[in-house]
C-alpha angles and dihedrals in degrees: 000000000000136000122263103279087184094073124094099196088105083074123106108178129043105241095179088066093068089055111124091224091057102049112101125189119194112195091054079074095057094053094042089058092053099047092052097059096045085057093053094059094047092049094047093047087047088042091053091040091059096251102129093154095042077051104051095049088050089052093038087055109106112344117213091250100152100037118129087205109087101186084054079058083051102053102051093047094048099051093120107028088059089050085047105040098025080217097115087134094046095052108040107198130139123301075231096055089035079065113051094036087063108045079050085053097049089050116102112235087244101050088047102088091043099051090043086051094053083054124109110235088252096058082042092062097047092048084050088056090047084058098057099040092051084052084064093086137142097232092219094109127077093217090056090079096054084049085048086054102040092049081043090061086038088054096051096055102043086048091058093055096028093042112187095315093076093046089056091044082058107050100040099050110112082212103095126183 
């Protein structure tokens, strides 16, 4: 007969701690938090100034990609739906989607290829990201189908710069919103 292969008490050291998701800093949170909500107010001052392009690349700066904290995700994204709907609290998504979703609804549909041609592929890639995670919606609220159409323009203009690399790259990143 042979021993129970199935037991893990021959192990010494835990090597699921050195796992990289499960590693949580702190103090990153912190900072994230507070980064966030230095980028809203850069991005409302450039919204009400007329920048929409000077606003989507500030909310586009450094997403919160590896934050443990969802509603800091939220917040970035939401950013301008919330200016537009007033519903931050209905619809409960991210202050970073918040964000983005707002300075794309405040676009208007012609300016939209120009300002996603002037983007870095980078940029092009995390827009990208904001698209689709605006896309994740309920569908209880009116206001959701003007949003459809509007990501659906967005879409179509990031996908004719970013093609369907930027699609795969997308859809394969570990890194969700």
């Amino acid at each position: 007969m042979s021993k129970n292969t199935s037991s893990t008490a021959y192990r010494k050291v835990n090597v699921d701690a050195y796992d990289e998701d499960n590693y949580e800093d702190e103090s990153q949170a912190v900072d994230n938090a507070a980064q966030v909500n230095a980028r809203d107010a850069e991005v409302k001052k450039l919204l009400t100034g007329g920048n929409t392009e000077g606003a989507l690349k500030a909310a586009l700066a450094d997403p919160p990609l590896d934050a443990k904290d969802q509603s800091l995700k939220a917040r970035a994204t939401l950013h301008f739906l919330v200016m537009r709907l007033k519903t931050h609290d209905a619809l409960g998504r991210d202050k970073s989607v918040a964000s983005v979703l707002s300075v794309l609804t405040a676009t208007k549909t012609a300016d939209i290829a120009k300002i996603v041609g002037n983007l870095n592929p980078e940029q092009i890639d995390v827009l990208m990201k904001y698209v689709y995670r605006g896309m994740n919606v309920d569908g209880k609220s009116k206001n959701d189908e003007n949003q459809s159409g509007i990501l659906l323009a967005w879409h179509a203009a990031v996908f004719a710069v970013g093609g369907h690399g930027s699609i795969i790259r997308v859809i394969t990143d570990r890194r969700s919103l």
